mmCIF file of C-alpha atoms in Angstrom:
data_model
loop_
_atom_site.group_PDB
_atom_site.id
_atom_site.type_symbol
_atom_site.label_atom_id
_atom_site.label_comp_id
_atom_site.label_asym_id
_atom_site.label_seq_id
_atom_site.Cartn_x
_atom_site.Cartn_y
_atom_site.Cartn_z
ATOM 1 C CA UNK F 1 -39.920 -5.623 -4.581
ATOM 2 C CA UNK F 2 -40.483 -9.464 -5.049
ATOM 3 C CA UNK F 3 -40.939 -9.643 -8.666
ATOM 4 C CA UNK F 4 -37.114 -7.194 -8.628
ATOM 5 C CA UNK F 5 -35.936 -10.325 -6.398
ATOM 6 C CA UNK F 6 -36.716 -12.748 -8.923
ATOM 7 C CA UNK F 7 -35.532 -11.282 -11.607
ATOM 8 C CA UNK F 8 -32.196 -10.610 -10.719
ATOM 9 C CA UNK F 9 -32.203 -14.059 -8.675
ATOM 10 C CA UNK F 10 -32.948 -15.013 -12.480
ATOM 11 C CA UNK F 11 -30.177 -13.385 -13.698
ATOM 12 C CA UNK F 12 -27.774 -13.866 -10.852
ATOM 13 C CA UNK F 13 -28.402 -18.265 -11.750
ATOM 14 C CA UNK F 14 -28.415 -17.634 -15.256
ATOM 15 C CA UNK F 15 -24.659 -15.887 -15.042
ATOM 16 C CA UNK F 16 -23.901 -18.257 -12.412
ATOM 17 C CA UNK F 17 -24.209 -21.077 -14.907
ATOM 18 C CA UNK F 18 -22.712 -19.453 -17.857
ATOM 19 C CA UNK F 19 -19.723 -19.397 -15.280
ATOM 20 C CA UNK F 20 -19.511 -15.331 -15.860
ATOM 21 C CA UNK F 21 -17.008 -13.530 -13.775
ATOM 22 C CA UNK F 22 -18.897 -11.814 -10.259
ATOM 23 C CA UNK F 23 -22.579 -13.809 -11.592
ATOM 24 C CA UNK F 24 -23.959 -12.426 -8.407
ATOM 25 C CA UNK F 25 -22.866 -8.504 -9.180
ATOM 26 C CA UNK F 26 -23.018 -8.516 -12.896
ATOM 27 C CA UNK F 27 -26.329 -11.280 -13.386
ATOM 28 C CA UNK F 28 -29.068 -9.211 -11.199
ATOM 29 C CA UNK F 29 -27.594 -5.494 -12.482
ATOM 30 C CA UNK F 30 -27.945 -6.833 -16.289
ATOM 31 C CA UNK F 31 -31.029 -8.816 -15.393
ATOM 32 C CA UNK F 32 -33.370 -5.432 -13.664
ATOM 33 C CA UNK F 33 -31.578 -3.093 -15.775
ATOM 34 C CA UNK F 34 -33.284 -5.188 -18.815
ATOM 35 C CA UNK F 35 -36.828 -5.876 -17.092
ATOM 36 C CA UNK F 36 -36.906 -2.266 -15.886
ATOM 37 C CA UNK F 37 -35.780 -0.785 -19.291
ATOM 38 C CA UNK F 38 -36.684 -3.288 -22.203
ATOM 39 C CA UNK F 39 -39.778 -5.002 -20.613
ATOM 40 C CA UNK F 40 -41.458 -2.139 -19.161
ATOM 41 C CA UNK F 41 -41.553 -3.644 -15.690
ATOM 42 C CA UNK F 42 -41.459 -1.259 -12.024
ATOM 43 C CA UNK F 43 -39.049 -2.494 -10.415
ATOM 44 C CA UNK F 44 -37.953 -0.991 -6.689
ATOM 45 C CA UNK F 45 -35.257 -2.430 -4.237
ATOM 46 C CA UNK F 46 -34.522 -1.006 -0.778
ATOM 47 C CA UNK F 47 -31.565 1.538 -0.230
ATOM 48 C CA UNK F 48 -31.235 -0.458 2.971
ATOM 49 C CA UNK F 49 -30.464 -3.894 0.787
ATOM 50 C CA UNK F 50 -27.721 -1.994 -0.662
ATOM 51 C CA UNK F 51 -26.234 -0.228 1.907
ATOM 52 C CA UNK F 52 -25.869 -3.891 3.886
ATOM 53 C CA UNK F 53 -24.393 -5.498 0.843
ATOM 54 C CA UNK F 54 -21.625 -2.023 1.290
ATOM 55 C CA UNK F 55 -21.352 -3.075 4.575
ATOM 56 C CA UNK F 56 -20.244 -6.969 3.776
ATOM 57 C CA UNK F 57 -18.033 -5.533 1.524
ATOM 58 C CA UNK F 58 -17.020 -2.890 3.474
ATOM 59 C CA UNK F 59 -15.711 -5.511 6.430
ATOM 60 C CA UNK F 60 -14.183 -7.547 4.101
ATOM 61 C CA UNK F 61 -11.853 -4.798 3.031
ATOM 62 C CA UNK F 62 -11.014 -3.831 6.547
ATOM 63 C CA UNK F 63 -10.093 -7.261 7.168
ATOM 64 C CA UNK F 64 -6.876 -6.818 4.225
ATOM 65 C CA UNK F 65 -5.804 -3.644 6.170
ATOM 66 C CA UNK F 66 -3.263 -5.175 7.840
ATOM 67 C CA UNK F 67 -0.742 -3.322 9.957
ATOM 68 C CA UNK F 68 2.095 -4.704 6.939
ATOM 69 C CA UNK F 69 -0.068 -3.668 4.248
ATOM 70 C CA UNK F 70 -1.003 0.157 5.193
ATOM 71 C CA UNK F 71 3.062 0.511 5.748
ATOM 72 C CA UNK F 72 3.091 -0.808 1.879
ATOM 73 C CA UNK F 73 0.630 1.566 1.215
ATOM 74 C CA UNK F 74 2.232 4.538 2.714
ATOM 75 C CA UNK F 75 5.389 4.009 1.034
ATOM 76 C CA UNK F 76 2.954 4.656 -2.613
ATOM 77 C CA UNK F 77 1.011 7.791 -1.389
ATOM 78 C CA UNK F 78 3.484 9.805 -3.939
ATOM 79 C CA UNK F 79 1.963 7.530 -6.355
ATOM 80 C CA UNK F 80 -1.199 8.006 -5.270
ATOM 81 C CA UNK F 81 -0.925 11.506 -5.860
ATOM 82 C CA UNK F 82 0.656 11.258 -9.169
ATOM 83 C CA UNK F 83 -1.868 8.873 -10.934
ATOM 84 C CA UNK F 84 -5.017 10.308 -9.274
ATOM 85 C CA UNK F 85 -3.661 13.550 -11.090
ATOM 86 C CA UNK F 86 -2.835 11.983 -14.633
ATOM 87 C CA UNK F 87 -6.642 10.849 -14.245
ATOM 88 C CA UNK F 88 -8.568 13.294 -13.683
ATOM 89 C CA UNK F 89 -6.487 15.631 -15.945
ATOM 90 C CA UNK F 90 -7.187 12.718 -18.861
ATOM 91 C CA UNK F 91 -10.620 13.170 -17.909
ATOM 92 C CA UNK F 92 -10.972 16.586 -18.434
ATOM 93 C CA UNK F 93 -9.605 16.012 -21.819
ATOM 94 C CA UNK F 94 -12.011 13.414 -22.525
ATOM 95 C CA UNK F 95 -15.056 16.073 -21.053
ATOM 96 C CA UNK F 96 -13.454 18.817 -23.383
ATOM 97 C CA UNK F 97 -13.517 15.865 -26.014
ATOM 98 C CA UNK F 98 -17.399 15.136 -25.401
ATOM 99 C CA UNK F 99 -18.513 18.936 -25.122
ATOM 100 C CA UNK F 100 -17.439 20.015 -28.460
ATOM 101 C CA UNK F 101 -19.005 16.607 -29.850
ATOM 102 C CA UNK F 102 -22.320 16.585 -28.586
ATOM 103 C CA UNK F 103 -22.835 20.467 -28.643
ATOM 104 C CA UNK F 104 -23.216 20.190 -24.235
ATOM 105 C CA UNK F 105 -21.316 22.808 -22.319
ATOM 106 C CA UNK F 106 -18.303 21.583 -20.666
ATOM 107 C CA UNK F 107 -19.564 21.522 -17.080
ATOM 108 C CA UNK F 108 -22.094 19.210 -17.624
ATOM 109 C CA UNK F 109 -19.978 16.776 -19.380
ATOM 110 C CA UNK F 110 -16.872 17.792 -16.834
ATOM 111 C CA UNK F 111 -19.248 16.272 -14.010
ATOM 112 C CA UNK F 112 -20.078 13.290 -16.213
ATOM 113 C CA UNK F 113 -16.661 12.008 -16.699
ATOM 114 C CA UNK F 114 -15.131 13.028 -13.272
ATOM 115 C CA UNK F 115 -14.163 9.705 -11.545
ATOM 116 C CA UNK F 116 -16.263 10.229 -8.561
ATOM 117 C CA UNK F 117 -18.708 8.818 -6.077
ATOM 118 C CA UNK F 118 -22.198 9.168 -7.631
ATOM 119 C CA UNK F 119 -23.717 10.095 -4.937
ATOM 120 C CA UNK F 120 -21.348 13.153 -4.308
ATOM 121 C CA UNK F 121 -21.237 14.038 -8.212
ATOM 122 C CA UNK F 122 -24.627 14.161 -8.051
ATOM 123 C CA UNK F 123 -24.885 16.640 -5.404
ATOM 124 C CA UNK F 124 -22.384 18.880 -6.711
ATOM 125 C CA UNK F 125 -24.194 19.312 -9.912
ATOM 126 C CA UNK F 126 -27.410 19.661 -8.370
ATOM 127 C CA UNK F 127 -25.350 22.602 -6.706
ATOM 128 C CA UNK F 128 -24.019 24.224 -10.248
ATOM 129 C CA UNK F 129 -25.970 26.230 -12.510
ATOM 130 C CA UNK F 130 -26.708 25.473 -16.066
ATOM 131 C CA UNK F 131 -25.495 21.371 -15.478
ATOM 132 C CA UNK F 132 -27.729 19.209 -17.460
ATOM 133 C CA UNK F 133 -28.869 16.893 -14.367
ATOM 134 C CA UNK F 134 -29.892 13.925 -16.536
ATOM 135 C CA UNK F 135 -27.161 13.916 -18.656
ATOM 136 C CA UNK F 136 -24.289 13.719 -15.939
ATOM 137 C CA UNK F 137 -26.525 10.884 -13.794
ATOM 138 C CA UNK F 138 -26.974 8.268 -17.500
ATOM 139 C CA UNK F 139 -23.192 9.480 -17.870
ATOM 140 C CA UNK F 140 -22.132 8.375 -14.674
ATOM 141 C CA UNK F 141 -24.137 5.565 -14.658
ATOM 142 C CA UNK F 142 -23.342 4.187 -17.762
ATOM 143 C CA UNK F 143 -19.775 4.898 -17.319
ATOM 144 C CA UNK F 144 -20.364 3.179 -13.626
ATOM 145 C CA UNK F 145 -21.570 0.088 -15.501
ATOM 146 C CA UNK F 146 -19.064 -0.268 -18.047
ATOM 147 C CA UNK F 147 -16.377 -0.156 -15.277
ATOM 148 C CA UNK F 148 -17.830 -3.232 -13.908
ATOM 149 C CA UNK F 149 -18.505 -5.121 -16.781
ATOM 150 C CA UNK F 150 -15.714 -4.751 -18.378
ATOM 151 C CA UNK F 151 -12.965 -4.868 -15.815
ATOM 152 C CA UNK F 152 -14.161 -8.462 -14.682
ATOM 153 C CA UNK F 153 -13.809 -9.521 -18.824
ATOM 154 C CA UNK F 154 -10.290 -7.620 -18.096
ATOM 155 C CA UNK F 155 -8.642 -9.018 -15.152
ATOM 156 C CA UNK F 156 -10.194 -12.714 -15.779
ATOM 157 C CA UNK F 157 -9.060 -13.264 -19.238
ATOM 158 C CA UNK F 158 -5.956 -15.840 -19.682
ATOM 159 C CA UNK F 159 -3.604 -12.931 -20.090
ATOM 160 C CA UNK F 160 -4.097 -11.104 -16.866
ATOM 161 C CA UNK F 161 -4.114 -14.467 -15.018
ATOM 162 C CA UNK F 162 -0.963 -15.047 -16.184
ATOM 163 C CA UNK F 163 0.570 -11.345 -15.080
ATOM 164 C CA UNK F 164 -1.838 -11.990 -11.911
ATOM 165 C CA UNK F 165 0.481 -14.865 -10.842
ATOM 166 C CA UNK F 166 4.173 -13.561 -12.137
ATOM 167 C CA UNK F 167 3.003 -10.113 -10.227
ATOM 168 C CA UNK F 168 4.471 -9.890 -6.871
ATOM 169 C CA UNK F 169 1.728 -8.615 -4.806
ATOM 170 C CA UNK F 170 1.406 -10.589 -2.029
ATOM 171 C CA UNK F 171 -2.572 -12.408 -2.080
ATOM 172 C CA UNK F 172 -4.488 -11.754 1.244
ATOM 173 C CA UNK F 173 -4.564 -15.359 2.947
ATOM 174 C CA UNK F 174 -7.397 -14.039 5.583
ATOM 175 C CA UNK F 175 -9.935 -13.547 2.300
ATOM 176 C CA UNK F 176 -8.687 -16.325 -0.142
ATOM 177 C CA UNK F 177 -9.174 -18.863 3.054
ATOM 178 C CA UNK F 178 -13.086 -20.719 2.398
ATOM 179 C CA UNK F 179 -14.533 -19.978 5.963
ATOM 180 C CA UNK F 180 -16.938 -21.949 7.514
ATOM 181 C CA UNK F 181 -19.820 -20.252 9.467
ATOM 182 C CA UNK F 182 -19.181 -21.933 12.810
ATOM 183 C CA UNK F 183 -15.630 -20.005 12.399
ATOM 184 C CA UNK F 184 -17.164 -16.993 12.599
ATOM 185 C CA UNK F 185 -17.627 -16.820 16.650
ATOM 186 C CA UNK F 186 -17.184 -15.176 18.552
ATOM 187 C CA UNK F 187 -15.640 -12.142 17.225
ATOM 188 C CA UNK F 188 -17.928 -11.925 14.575
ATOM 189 C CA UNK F 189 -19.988 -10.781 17.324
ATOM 190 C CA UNK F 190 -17.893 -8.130 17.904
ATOM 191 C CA UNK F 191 -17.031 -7.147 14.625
ATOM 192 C CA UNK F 192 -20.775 -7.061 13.307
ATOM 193 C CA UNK F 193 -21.704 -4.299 15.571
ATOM 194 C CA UNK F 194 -19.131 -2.321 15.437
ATOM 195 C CA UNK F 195 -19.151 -2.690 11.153
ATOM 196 C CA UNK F 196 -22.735 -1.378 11.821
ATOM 197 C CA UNK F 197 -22.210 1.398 14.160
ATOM 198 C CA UNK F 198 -19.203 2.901 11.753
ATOM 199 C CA UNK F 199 -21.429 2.798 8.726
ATOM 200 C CA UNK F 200 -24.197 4.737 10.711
ATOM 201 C CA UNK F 201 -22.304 7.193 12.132
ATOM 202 C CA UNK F 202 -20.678 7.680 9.083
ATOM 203 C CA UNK F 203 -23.716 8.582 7.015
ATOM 204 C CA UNK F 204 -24.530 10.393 10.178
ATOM 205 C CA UNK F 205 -21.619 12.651 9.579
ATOM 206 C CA UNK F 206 -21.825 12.993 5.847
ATOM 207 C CA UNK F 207 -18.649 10.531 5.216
ATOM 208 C CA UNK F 208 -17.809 9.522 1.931
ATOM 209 C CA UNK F 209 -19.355 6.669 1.548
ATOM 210 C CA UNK F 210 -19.856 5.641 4.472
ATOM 211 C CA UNK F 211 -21.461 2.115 4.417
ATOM 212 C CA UNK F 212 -17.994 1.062 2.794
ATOM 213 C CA UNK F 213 -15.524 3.053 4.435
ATOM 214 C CA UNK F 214 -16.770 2.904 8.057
ATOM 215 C CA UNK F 215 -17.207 -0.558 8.254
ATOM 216 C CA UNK F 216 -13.737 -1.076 6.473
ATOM 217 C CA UNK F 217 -12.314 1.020 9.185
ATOM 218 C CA UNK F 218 -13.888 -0.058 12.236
ATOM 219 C CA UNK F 219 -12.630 -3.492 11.565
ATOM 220 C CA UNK F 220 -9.034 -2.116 10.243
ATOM 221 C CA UNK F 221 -8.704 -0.314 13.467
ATOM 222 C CA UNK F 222 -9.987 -3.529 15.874
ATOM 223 C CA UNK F 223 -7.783 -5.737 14.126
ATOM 224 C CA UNK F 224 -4.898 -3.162 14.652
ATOM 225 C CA UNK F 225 -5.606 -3.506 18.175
ATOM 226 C CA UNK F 226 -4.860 -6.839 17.962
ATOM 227 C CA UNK F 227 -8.202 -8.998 17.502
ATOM 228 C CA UNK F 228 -8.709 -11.174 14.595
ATOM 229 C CA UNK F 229 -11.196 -10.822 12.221
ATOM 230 C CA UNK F 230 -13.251 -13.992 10.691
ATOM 231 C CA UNK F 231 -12.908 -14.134 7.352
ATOM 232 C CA UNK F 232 -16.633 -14.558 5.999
ATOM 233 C CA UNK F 233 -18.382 -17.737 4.193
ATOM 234 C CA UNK F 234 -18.907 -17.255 0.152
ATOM 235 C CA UNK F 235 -22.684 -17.457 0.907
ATOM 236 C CA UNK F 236 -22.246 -13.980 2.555
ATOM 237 C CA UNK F 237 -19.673 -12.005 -0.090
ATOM 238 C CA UNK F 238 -22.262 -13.634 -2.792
ATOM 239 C CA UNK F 239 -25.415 -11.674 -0.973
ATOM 240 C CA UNK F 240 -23.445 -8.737 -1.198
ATOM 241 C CA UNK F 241 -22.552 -8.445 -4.734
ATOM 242 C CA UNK F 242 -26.626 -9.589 -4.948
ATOM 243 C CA UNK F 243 -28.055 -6.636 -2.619
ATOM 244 C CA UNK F 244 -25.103 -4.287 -4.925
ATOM 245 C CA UNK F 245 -25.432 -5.559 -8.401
ATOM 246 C CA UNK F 246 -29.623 -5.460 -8.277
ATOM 247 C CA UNK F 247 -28.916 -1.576 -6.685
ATOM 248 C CA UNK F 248 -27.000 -0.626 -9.587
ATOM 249 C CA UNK F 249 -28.939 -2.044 -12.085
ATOM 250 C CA UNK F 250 -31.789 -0.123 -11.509
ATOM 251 C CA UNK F 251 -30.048 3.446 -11.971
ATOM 252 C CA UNK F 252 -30.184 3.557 -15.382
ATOM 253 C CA UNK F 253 -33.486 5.037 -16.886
ATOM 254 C CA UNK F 254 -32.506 5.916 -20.621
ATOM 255 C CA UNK F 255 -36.314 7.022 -20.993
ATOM 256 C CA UNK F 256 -35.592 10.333 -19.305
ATOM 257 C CA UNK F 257 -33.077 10.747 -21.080
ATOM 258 C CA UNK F 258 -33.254 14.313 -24.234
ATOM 259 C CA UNK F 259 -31.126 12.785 -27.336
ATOM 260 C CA UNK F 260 -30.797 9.083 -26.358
ATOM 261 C CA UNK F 261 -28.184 7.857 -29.253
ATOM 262 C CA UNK F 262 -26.304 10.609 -28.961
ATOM 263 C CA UNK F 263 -25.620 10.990 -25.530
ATOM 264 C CA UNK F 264 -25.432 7.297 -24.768
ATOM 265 C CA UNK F 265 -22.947 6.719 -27.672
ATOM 266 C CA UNK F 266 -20.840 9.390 -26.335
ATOM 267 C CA UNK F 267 -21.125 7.792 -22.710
ATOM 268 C CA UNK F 268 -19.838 4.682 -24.225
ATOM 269 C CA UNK F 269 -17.555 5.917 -25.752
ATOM 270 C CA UNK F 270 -15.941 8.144 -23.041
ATOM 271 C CA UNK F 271 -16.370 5.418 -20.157
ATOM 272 C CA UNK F 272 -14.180 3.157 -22.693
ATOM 273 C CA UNK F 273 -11.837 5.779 -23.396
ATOM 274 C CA UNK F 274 -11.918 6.261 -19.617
ATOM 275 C CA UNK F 275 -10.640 1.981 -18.933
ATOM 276 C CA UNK F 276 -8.416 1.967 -21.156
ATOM 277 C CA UNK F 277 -6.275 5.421 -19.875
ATOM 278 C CA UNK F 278 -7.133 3.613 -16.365
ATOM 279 C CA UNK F 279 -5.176 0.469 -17.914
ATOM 280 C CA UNK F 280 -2.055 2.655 -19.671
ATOM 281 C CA UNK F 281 -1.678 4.246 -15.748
ATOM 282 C CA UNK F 282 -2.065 0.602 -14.449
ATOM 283 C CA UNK F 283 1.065 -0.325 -17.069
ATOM 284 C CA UNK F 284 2.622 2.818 -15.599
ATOM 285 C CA UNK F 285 1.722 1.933 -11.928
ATOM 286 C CA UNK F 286 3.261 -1.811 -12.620
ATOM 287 C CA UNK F 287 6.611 -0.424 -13.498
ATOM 288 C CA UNK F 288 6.736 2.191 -10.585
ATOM 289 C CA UNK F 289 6.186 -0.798 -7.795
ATOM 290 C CA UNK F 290 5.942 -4.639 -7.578
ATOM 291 C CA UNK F 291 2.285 -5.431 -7.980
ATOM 292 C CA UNK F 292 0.682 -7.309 -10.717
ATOM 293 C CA UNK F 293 -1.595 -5.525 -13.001
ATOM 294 C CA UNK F 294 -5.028 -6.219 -11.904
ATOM 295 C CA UNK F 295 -4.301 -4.845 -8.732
ATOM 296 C CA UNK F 296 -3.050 -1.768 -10.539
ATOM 297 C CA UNK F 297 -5.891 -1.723 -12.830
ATOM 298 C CA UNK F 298 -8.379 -2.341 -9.997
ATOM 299 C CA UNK F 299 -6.286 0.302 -7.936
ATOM 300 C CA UNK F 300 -6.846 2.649 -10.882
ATOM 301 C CA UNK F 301 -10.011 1.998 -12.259
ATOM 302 C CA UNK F 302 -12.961 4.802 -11.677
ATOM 303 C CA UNK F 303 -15.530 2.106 -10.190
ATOM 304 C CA UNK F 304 -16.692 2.368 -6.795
ATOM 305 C CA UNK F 305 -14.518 0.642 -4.582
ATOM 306 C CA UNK F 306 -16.929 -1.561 -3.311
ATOM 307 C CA UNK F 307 -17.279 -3.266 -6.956
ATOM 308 C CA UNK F 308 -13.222 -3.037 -7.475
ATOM 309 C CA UNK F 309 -13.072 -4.466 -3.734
ATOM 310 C CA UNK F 310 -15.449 -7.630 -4.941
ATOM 311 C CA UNK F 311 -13.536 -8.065 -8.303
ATOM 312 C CA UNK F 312 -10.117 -7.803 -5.981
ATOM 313 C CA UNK F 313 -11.553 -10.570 -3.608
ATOM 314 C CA UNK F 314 -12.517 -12.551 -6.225
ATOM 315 C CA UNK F 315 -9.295 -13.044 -8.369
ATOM 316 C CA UNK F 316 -7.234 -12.897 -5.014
ATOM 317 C CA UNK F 317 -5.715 -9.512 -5.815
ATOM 318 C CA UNK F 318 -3.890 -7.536 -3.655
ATOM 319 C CA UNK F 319 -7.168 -6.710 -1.789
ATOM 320 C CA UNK F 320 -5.498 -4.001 1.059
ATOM 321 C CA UNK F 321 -3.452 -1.884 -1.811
ATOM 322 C CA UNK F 322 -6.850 -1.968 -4.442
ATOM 323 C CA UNK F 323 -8.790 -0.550 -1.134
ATOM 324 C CA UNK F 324 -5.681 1.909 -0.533
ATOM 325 C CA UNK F 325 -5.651 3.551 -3.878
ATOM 326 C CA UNK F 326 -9.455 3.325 -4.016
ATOM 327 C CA UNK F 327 -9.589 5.255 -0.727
ATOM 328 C CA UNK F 328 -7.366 7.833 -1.798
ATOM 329 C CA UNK F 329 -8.906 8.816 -4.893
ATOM 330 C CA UNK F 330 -12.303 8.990 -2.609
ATOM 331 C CA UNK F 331 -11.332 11.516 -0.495
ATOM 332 C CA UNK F 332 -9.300 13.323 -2.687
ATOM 333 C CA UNK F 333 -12.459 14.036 -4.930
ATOM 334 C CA UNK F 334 -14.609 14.189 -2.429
ATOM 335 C CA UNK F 335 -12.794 16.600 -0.531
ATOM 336 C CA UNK F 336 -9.987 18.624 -3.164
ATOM 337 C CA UNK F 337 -12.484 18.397 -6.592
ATOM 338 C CA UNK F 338 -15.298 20.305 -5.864
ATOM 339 C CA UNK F 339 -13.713 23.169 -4.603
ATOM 340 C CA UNK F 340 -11.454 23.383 -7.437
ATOM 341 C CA UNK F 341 -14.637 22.913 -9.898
ATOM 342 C CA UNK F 342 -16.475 25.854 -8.621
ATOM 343 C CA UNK F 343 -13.736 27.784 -8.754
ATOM 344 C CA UNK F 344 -12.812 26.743 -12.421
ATOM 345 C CA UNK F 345 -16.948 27.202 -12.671
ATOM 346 C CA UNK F 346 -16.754 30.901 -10.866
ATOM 347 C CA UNK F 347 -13.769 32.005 -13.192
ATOM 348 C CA UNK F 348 -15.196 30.881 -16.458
ATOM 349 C CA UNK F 349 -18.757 32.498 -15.428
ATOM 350 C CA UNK F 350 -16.838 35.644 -14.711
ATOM 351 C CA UNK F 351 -15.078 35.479 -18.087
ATOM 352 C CA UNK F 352 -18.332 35.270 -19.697
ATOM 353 C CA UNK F 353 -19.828 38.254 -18.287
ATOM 354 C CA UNK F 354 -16.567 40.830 -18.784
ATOM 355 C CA UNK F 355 -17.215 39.259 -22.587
ATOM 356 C CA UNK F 356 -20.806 39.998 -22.551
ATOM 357 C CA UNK F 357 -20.430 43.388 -21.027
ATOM 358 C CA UNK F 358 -17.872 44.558 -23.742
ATOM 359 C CA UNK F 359 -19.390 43.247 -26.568
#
């Protein structure tokens, strides 16, 4: 574990100085992805590191979910609906694209480009039969890892900072305010444990994600009742993206992988294909309602909300409406996409054996 702490602290300084968007995210997830891969190095980091970093982040999104801000957001569930739609049916194209291409039967590269949780993806391929197990986790990873390189190169470049301050989304005052640590009491004392006890229980009760979203509800429903959250100190939302970024980095294990080029090529080129249909819905979403587009690109992209939530906090997006579309597209996959792939799954099995039997 120490020598995966210096390396991405390594990386993490080293990205810091080269004044990279998110050093602390990108820096230690390029820096152990490297050591582990290139270098030949074991590298191991704690579940637990990550899940706290969700947890920071997780509070820190509760904290935009402001009683104004979920009316906003109820006003765009329609939308919701509607783009969530458009993108998974663009990635089924792209899966139909990357089947016939690399000679892999549609399932497996169906669960490689759905815009899902990994965790969750994961477990519903484990669940079907005949999905190529490797192939969907370096798909989803890689994909994962484009997403969060190259939506930071995205949204920081002088062109989105320009839309970023015509756009009319509102910025969250509570996160772009620098907060000092003695500002913190006492309801950080309150907020802590109750950030803690929602991610446990969450995970508990097999929520999605549950070191992000219970956290980021806890504190969206105390500060509904009317107490004030404490915005946190950079120090903190900088060990986050650390305890995250390292996480992530270490995912990745191309060695296991049957037909590297191919399949990674294909990855890249499907997880690009994937940003830039998230970016024609963002120029969509922008037209439909007043926000700017990184928050519609951050809204739309198929990252994990905890890395669009960092990027949003970051660049002062529209933090609360990033987390709302984020959210949706959670439990609408998490809850509406596998039944409707084991169905699609069941039918196409079935169609295969009525051809088998009359042939």
């Amino acid at each position: 574990m120490w020598s995966t702490l210096l390396t991405a602290l390594i990386g993490g300084v080293a990205f810091k100085l080269m004044h990279a968007p998110i050093p602390w995210l990108l820096g230690p997830m390029i820096a152990v992805l490297l050591g582990s891969n290139l270098l030949g190095r074991t590298y191991k980091w704690p579940v637990q590191a990550r899940n706290a970093g969700m947890i920071i982040v997780g509070y820190a999104i509760g904290l935009s979910m402001t009683a104004e801000a979920l009316r906003e957001i109820s006003y765009q569930l329609p939308s919701m609906m509607l783009m969530i739609v458009l993108l998974l049916l663009f990635c089924t194209g792209i899966a139909y694209i990357v089947s016939k291409l690399s000679h892999t039967d549609f399932k497996t590269a169906l669960l490689g480009s759905v815009p899902g949780g990994l965790t969750q993806v994961l477990a519903l391929a484990e669940e079907t039969k005949g999905v190529n197990l490797t192939i969907v986790t370096v798909t989803q990873v890689i994909r994962l890892m484009m997403i969060i390189i190259c939506v930071p190169l995205l949204v920081f470049n002088p062109f989105f900072g320009q839309a970023h301050s015509e756009g009319a989304a509102a910025v969250s005052q509570t996160l772009a305010a620098t907060a000092e640590w003695d500002g913190m009491f006492p309801n950080i004392l309150i907020f802590a444990p109750v950030s803690v006890a929602c991610a446990v229980f969450g995970n508990k009760v097999n929520f999605p994600t549950a070191y992000l979203l219970g956290p980021a509800l806890g504190t969206a429903i105390l500060q509904l009742s009317g107490l004030q959250g404490p915005p946190l100190p950079s120090l903190l939302i900088d060990a986050a993206q650390f305890m995250i970024g390292t996480y992530v980095g270490l995912l990745l294990k191309p060695q296991q992988l049957p037909n590297k080029l191919r399949t990674i090529s294909l990855a890249l080129g499907s997880g690009l294909l994937l940003i830039l249909g998230a970016w024609g819905f963002g120029v969509v979403l922008t037209k439909l309602h007043p926000i700017s587009m990184p928050t519609a690109l951050l809204s739309l992209a198929p990252g994990g909300m905890d890395q669009m939530g960092i990027i949003a906090h970051e660049i002062q997006a529209d933090l609360s409406m990033v987390a709302g579309y984020q959210l949706f597209r959670t439990f609408f996959i998490f809850f509406a996409v596998p039944p409707l792939l084991r169905m699609m799954f069941n039918y196409s099995l079935k169609k295969q054996k009525k051809q088998e039997a009359g042939s």
